N, C-alpha and C. Protein backbone atom coordinates (compact mmCIF):
# COMPACT_ATOMS: atom_id res chain seq x y z
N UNK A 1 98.30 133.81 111.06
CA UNK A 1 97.75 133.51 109.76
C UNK A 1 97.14 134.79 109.20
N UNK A 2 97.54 135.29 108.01
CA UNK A 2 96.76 136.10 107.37
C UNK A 2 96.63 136.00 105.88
N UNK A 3 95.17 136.95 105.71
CA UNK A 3 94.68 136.48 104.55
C UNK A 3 95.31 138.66 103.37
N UNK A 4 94.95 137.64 101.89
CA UNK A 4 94.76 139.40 101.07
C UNK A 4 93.62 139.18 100.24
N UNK A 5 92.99 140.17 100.42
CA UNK A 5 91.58 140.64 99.71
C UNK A 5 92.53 140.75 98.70
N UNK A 6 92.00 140.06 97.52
CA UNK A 6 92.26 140.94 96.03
C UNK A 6 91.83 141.18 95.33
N UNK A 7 90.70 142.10 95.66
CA UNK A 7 89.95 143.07 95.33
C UNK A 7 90.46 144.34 95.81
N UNK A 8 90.80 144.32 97.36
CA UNK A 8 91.17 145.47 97.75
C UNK A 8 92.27 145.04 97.94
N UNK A 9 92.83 144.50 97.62
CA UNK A 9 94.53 144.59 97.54
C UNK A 9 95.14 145.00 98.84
N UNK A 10 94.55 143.92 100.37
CA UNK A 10 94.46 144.96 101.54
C UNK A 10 95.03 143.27 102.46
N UNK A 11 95.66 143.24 103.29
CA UNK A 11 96.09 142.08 104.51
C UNK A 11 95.11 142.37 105.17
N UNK A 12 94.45 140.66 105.93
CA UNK A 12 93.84 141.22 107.16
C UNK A 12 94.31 140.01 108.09
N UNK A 13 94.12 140.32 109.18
CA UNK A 13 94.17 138.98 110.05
C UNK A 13 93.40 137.77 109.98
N UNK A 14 93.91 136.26 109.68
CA UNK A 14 92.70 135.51 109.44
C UNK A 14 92.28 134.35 110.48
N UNK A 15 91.43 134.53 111.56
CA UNK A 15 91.21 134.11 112.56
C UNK A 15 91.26 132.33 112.53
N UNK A 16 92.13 132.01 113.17
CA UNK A 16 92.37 130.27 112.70
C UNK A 16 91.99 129.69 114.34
N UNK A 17 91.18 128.60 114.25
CA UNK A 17 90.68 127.51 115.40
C UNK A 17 91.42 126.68 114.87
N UNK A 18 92.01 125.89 115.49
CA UNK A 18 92.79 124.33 115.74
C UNK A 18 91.53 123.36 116.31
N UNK A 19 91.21 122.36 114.99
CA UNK A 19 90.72 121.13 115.70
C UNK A 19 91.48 119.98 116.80
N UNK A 20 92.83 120.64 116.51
CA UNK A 20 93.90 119.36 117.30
C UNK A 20 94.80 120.36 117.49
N UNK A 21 96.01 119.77 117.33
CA UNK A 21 97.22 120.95 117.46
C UNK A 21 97.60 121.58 116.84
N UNK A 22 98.59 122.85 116.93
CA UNK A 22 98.56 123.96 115.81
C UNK A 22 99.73 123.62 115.70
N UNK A 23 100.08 123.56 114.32
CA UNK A 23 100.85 123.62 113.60
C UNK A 23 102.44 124.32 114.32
N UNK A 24 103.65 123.24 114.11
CA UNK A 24 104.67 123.88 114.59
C UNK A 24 105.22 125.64 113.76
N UNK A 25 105.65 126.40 114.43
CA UNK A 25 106.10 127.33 114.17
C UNK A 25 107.78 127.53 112.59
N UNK A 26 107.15 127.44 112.16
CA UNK A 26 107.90 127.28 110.63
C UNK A 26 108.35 127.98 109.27
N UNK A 27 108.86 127.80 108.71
CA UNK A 27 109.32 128.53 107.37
C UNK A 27 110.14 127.35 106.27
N UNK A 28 109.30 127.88 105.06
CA UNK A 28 110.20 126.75 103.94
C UNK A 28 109.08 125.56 103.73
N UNK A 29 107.79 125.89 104.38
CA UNK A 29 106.82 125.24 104.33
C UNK A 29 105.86 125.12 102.61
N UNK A 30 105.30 123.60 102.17
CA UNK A 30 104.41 124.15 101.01
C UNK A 30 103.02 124.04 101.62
N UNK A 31 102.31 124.93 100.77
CA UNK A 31 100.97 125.05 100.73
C UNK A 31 100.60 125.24 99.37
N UNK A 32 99.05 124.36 99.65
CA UNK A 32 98.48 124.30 98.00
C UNK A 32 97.17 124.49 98.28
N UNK A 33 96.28 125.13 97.24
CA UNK A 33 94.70 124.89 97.50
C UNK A 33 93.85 123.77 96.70
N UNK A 34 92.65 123.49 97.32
CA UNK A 34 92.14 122.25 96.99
C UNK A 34 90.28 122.64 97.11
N UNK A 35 90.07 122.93 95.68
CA UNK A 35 88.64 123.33 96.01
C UNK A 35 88.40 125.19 96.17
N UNK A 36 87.31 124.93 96.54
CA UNK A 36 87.13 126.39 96.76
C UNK A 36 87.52 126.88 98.18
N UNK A 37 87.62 126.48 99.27
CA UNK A 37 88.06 126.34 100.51
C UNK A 37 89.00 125.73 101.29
N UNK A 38 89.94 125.14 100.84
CA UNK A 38 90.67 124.12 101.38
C UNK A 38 92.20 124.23 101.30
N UNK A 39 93.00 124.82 102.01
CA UNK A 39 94.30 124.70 101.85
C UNK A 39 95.08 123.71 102.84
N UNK A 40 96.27 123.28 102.17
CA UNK A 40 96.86 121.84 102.52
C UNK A 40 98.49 122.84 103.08
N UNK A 41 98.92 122.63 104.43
CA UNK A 41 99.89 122.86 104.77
C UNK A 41 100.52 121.68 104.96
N UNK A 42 101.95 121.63 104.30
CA UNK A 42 102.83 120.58 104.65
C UNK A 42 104.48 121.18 105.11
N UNK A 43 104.93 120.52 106.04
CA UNK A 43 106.38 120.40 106.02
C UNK A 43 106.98 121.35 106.39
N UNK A 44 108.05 121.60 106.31
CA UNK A 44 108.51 122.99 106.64
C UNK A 44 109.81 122.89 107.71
N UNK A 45 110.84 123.74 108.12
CA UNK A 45 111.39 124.36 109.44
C UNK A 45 111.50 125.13 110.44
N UNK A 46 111.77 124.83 111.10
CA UNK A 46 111.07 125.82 112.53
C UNK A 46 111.36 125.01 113.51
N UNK A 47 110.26 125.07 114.72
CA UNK A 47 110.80 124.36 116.01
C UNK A 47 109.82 123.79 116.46
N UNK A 48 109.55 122.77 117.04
CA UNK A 48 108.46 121.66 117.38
C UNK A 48 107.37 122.10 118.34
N UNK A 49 106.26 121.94 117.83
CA UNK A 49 105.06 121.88 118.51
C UNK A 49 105.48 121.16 119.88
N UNK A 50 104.31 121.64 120.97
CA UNK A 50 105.18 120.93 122.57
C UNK A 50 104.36 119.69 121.95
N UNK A 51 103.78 119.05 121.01
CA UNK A 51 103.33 117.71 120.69
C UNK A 51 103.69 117.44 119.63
N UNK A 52 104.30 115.96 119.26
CA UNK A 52 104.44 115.78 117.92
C UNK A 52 103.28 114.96 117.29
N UNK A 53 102.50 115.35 116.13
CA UNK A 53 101.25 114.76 115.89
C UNK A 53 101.46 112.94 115.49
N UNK A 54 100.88 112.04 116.09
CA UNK A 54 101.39 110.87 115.45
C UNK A 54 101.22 110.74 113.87
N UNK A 55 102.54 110.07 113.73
CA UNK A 55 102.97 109.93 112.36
C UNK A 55 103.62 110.70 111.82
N UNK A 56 103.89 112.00 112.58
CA UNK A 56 104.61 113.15 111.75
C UNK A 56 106.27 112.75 112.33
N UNK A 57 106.80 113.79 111.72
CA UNK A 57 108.48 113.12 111.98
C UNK A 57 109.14 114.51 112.17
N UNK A 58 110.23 114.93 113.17
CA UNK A 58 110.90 116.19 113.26
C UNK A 58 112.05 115.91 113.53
N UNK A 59 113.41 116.25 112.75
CA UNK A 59 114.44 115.95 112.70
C UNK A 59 115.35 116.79 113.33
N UNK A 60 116.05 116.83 114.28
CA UNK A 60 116.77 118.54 114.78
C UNK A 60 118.02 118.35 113.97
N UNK A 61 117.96 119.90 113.81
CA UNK A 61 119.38 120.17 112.79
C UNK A 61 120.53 119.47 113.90
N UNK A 62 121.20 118.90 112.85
CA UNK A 62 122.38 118.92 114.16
C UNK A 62 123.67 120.06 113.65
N UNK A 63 123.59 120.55 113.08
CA UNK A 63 124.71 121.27 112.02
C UNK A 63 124.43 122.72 113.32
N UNK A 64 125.58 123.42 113.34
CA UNK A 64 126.20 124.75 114.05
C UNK A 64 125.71 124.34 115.71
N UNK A 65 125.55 123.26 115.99
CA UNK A 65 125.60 122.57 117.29
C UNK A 65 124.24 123.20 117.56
N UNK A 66 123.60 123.63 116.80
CA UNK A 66 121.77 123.49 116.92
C UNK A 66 121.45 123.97 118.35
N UNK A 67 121.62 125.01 118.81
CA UNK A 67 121.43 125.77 119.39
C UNK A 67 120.19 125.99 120.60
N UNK A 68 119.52 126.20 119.14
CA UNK A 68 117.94 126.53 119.65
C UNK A 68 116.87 125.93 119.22
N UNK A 69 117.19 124.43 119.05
CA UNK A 69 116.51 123.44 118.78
C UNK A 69 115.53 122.88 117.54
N UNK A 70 115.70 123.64 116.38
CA UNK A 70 115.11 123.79 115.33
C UNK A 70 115.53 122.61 114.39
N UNK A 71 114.58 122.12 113.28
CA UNK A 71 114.59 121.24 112.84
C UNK A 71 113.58 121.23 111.66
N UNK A 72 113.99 119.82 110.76
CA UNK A 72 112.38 119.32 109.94
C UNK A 72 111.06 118.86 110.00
N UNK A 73 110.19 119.04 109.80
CA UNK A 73 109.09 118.24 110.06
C UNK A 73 108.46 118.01 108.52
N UNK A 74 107.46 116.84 108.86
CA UNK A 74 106.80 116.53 107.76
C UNK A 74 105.00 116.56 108.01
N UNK A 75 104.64 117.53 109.13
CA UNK A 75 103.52 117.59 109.27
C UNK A 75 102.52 117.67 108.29
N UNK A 76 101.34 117.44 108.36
CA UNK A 76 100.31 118.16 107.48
C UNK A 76 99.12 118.80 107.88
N UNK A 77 98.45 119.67 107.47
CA UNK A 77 97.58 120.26 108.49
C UNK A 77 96.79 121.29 107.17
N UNK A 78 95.68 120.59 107.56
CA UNK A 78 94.49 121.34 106.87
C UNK A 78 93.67 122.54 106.95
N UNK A 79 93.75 123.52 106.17
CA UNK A 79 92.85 125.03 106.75
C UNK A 79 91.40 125.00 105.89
N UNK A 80 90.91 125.31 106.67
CA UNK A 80 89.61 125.05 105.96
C UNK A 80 89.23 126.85 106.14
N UNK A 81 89.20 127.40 104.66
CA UNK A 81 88.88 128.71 104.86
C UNK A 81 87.55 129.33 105.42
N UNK A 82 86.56 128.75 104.88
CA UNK A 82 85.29 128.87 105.18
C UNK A 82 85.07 128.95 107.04
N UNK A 83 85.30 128.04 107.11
CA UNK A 83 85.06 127.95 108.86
C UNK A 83 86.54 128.49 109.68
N UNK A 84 87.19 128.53 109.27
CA UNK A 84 88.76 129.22 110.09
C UNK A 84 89.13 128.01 110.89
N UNK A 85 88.75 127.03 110.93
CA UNK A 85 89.60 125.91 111.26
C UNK A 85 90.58 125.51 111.12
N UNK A 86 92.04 124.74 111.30
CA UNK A 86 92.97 124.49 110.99
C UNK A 86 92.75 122.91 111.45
N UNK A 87 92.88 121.47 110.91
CA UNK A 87 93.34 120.07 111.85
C UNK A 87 94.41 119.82 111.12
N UNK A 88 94.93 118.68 112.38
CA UNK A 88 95.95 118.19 111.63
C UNK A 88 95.44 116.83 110.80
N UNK A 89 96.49 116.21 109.61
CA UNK A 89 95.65 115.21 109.01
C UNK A 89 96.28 114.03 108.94
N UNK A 90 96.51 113.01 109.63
CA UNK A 90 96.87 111.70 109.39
C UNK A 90 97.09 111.35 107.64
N UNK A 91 98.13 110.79 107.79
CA UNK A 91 98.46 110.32 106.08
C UNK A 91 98.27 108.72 106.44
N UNK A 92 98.71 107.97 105.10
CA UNK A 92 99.82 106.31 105.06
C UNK A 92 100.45 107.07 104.25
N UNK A 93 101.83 106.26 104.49
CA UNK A 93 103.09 106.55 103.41
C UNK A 93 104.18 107.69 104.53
N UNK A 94 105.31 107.86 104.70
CA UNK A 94 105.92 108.57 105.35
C UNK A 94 106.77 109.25 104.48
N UNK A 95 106.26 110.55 104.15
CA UNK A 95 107.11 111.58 103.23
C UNK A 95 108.44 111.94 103.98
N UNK A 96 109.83 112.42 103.60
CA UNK A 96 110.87 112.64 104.90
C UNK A 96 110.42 114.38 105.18
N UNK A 97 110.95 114.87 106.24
CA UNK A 97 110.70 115.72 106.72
C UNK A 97 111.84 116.80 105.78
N UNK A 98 111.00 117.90 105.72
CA UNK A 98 111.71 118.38 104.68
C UNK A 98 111.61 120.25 104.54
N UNK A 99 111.93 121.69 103.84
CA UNK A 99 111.62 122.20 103.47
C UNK A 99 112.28 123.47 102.30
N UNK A 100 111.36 124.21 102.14
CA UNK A 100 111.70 124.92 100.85
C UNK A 100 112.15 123.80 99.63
N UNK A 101 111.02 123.43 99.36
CA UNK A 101 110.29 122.35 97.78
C UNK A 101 109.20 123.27 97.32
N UNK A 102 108.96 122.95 96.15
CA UNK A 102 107.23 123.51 95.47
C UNK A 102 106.44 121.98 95.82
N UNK A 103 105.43 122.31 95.97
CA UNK A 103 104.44 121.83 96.38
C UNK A 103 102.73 122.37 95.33
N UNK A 104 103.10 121.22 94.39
CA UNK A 104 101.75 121.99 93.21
C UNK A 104 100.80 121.18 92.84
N UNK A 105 99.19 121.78 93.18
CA UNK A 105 98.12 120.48 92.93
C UNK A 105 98.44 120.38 91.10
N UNK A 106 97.93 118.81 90.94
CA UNK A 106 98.02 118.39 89.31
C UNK A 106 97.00 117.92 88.92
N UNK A 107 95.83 117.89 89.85
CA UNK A 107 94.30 117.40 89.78
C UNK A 107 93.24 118.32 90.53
N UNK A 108 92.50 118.31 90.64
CA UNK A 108 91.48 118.09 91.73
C UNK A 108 91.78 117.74 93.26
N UNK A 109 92.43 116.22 93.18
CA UNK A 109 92.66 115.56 94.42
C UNK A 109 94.10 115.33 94.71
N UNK A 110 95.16 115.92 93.85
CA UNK A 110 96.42 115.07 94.06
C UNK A 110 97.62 116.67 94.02
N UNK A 111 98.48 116.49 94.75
CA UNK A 111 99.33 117.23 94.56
C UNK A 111 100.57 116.94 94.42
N UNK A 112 102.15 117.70 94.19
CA UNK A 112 103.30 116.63 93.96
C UNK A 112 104.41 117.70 94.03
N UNK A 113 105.37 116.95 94.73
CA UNK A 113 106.72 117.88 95.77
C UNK A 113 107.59 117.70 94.84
């Protein structure tokens, strides 16, 4: 995880704690912010956490005989900037597992794929 000063227009490393499990290893993922601190990771491809969080869903490619086990997920997982925390977050409703969508807040509280 890393963060950019933009002020100094500079990368730094941004030290992340997992309240639960960390987030599978991914790309094609959205992220949105919420507040002054709060970013919302969803979804994405990559390859499965050795746990799948309940309720989340990971689909393996089956296309070029899938090799190296990679797939969809529909995780979600919360960063809380302030404290460097990362959890994962229980939903209702089962979004499909999915990635490379926009992912853009339209409120305060609501965002939309």
């Amino acid at each position: 995880l890393h963060q950019l000063d933009l002020e100094q227009l500079m990368w730094m490393n941004a030290q992340s704690r997992y309240t639960s499990h960390a987030p599978m290893k991914k790309t094609g993922c959205g992220m949105v912010s919420f507040g002054q601190d709060k970013l919302v990771l969803f979804a994405g491809y990559g390859f499965p956490s050795p746990r799948v969080h309940p309720g989340s869903i990971f689909i393996p490619n089956k296309e070029f005989k899938n090799v190296d086990g990679s797939g969809w997920c529909n995780e979600l997982h919360l960063y809380d900037t302030k404290t460097g925390t990362m959890s994962y977050q229980s939903t209702t409703g089962t979004p499909p597992p999915c990635s490379r969508f926009s992912l853009t807040n339209i409120s305060t509280t609501k965002a939309i794929m």
